[in-house]
mmCIF file of C-alpha atoms in Angstrom:
data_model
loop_
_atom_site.group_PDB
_atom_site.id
_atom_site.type_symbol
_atom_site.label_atom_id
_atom_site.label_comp_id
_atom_site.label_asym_id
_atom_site.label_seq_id
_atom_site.Cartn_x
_atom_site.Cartn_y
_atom_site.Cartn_z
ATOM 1 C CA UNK A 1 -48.131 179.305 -119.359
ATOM 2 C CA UNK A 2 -45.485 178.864 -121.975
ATOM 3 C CA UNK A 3 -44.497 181.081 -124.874
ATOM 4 C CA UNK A 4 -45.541 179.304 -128.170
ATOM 5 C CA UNK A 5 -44.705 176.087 -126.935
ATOM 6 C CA UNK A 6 -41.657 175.779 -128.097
ATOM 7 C CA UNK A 7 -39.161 173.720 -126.120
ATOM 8 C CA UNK A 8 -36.900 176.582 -123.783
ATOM 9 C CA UNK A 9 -39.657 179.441 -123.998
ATOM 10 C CA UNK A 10 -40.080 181.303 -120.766
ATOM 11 C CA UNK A 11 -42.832 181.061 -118.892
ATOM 12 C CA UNK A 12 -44.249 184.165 -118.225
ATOM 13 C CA UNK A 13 -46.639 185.639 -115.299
ATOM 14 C CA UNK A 14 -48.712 188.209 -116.826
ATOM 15 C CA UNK A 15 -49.862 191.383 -115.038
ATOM 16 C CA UNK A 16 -51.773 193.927 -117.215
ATOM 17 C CA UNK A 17 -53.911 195.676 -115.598
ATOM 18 C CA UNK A 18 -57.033 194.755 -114.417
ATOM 19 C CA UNK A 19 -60.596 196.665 -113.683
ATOM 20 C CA UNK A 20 -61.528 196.320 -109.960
ATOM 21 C CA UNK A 21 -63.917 198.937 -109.133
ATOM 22 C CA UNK A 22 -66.007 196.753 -107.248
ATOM 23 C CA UNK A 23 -63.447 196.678 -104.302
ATOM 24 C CA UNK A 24 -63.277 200.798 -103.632
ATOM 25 C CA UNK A 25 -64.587 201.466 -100.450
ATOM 26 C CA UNK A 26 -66.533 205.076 -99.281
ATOM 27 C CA UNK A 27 -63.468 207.765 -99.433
ATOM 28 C CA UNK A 28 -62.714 209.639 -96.283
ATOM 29 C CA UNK A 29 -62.053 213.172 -96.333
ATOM 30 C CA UNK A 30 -59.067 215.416 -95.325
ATOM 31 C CA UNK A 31 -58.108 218.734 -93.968
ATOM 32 C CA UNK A 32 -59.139 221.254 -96.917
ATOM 33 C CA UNK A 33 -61.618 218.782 -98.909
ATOM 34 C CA UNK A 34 -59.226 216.653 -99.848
ATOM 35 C CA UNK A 35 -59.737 212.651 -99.973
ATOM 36 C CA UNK A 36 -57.526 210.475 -98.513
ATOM 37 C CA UNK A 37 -57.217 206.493 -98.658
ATOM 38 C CA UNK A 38 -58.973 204.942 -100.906
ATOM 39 C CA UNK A 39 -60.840 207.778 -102.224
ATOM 40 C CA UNK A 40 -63.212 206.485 -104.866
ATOM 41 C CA UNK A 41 -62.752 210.442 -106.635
ATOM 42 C CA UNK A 42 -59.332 210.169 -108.398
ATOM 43 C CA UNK A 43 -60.317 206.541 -109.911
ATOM 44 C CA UNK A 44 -63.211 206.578 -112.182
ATOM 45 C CA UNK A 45 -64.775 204.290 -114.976
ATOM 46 C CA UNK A 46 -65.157 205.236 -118.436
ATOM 47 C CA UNK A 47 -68.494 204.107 -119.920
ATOM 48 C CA UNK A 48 -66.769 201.508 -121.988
ATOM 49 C CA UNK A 49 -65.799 199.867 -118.524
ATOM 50 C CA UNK A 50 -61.777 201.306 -119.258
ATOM 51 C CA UNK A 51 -60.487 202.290 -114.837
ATOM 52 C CA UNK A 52 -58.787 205.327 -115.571
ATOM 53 C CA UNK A 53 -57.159 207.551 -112.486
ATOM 54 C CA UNK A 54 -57.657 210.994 -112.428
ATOM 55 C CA UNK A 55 -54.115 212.843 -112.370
ATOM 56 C CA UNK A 56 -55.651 216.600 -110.864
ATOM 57 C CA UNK A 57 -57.534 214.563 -108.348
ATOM 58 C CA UNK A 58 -54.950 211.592 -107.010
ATOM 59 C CA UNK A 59 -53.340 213.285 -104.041
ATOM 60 C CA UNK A 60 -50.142 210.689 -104.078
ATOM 61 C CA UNK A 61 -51.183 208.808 -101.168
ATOM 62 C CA UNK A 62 -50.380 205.574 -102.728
ATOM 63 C CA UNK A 63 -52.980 203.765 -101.110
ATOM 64 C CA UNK A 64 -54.640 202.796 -104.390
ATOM 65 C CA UNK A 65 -51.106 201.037 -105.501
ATOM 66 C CA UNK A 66 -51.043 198.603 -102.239
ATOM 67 C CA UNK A 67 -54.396 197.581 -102.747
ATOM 68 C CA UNK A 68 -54.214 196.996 -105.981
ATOM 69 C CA UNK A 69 -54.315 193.011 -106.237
ATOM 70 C CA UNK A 70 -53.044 192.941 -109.296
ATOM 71 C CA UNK A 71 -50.102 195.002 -108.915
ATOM 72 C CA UNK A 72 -51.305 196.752 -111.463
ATOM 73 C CA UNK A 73 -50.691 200.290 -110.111
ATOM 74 C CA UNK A 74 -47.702 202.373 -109.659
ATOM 75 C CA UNK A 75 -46.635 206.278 -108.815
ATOM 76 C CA UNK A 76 -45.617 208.069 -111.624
ATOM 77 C CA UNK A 77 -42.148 209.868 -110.284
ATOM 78 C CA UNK A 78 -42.970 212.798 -112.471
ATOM 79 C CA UNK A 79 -45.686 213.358 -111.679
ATOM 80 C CA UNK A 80 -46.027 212.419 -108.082
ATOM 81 C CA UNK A 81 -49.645 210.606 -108.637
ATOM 82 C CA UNK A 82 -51.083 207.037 -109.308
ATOM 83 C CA UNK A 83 -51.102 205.260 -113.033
ATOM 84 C CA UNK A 84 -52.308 202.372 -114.540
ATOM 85 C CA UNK A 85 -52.404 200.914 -118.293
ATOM 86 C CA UNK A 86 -54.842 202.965 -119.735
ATOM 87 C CA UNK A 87 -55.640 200.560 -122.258
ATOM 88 C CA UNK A 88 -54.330 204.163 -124.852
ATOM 89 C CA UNK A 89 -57.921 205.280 -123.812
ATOM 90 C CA UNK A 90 -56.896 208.257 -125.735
ATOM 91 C CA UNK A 91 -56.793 205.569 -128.894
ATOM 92 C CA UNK A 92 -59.696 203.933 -128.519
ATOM 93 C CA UNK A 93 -62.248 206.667 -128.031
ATOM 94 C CA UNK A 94 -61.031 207.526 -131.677
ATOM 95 C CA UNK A 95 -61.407 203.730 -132.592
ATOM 96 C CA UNK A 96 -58.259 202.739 -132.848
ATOM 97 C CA UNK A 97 -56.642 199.570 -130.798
ATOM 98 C CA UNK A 98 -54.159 200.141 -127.920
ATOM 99 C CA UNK A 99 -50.990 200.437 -128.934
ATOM 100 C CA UNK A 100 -49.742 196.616 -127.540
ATOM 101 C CA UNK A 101 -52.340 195.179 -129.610
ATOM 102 C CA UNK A 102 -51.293 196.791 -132.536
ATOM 103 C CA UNK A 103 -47.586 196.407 -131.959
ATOM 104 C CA UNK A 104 -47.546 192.776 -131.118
ATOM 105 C CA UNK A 105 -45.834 190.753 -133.587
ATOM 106 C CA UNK A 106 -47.619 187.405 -132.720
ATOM 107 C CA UNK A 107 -50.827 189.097 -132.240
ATOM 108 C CA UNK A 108 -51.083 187.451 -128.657
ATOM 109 C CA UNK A 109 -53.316 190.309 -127.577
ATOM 110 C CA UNK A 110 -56.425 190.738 -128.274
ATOM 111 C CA UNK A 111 -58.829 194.176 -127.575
ATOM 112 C CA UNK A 112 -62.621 194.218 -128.204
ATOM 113 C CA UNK A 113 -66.283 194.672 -127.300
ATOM 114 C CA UNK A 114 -67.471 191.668 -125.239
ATOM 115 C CA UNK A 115 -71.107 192.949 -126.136
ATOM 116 C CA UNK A 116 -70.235 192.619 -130.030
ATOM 117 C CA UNK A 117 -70.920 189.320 -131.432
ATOM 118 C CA UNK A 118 -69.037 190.055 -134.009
ATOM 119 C CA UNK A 119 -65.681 191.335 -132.250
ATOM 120 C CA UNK A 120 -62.589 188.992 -132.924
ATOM 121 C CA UNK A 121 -62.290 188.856 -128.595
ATOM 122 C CA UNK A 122 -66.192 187.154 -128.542
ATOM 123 C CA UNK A 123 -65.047 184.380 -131.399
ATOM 124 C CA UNK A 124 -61.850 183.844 -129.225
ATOM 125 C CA UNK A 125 -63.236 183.358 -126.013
ATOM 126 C CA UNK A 126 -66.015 180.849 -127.423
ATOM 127 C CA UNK A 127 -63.496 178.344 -128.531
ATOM 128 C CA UNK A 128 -61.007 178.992 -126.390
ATOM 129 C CA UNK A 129 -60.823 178.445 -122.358
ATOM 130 C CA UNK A 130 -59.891 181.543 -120.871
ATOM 131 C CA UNK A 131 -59.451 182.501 -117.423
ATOM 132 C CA UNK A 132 -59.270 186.162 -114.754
ATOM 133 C CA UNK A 133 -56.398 186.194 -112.664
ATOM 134 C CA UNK A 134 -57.486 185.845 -108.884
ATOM 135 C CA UNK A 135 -60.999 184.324 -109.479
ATOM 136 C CA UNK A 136 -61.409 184.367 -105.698
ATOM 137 C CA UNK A 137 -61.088 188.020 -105.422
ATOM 138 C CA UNK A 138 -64.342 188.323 -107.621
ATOM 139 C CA UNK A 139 -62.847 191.632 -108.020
ATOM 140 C CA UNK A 140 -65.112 191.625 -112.268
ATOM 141 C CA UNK A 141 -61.916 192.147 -113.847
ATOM 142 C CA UNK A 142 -61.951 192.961 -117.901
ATOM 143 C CA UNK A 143 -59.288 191.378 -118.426
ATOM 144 C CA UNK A 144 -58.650 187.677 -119.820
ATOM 145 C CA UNK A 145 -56.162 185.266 -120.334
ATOM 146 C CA UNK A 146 -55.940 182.039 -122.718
ATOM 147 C CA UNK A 147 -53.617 178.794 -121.258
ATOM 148 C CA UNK A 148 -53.023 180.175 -117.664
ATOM 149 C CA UNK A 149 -51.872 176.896 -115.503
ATOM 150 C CA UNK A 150 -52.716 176.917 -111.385
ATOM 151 C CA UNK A 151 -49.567 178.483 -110.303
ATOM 152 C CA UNK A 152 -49.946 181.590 -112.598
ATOM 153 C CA UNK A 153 -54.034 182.212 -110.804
#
């Protein structure tokens, strides 16, 4: 994929984060009630479809991050736990866009409802070919990308 087009514009391999909830297996349990690998407690989706991880319960294991296939995922050093993107959850369940979106000078991003006929993110994906990064993995990410060639999926 290239910038704008323009003659000398990077190309650029995108890697926001992707949903993948499909792909959690059942969590095994640890000395004291604690999960281990892959537990299924400390990531959670919102009703609006938004994979959040859940800081109290993510024991650090950092088996989440590796299986990520997105490399979405990374360990706080703070805090010792597993984060994503969050999409600024805390922004939209007041109604108001994640910050990128709003930020973005070319307004490359785009954030909507896929069930609104109405949202800007349904007109753009009607005329425009868009495309999940690893397709194979039919992981159901929420996430979509306009112009991707072969060697970026």
């Amino acid at each position: 994929m290239r910038g704008s087009g323009a003659p000398g514009c990077p190309r650029v391999s995108p890697t926001r984060c992707a949903s993948w909830e499909s792909s959690w297996r059942r969590p095994r349990r640890l000395p004291g009630g604690r999960h281990g690998p892959g537990a299924r407690q400390a990531t959670f989706s919102t009703e609006d479809g938004v994979v959040l991880v859940d800081r109290d319960r993510c024991i650090g294991c950092r088996y989440c991050i590796q299986a990520c296939p997105y490399g979405a995922r990374y360990l706080d050093p703070r805090a010792r736990v597993a984060d994503k993107c969050t999409f600024c959850y805390h922004r939209v369940a007041t109604g108001l866009l994640p910050a990128c979106v709003e930020a973005c000078p070319t307004q490359a991003r785009i954030f909507g409802d896929l069930r609104s006929k109405a949202s800007r993110l349904v007109r753009f994906t009607r005329m425009n070919r868009i495309h999940v990064l690893k397709p194979s993995l039919n992981t159901q990410p929420k996430v979509y990308y306009a112009q991707l060639d072969g060697e970026v999926r």
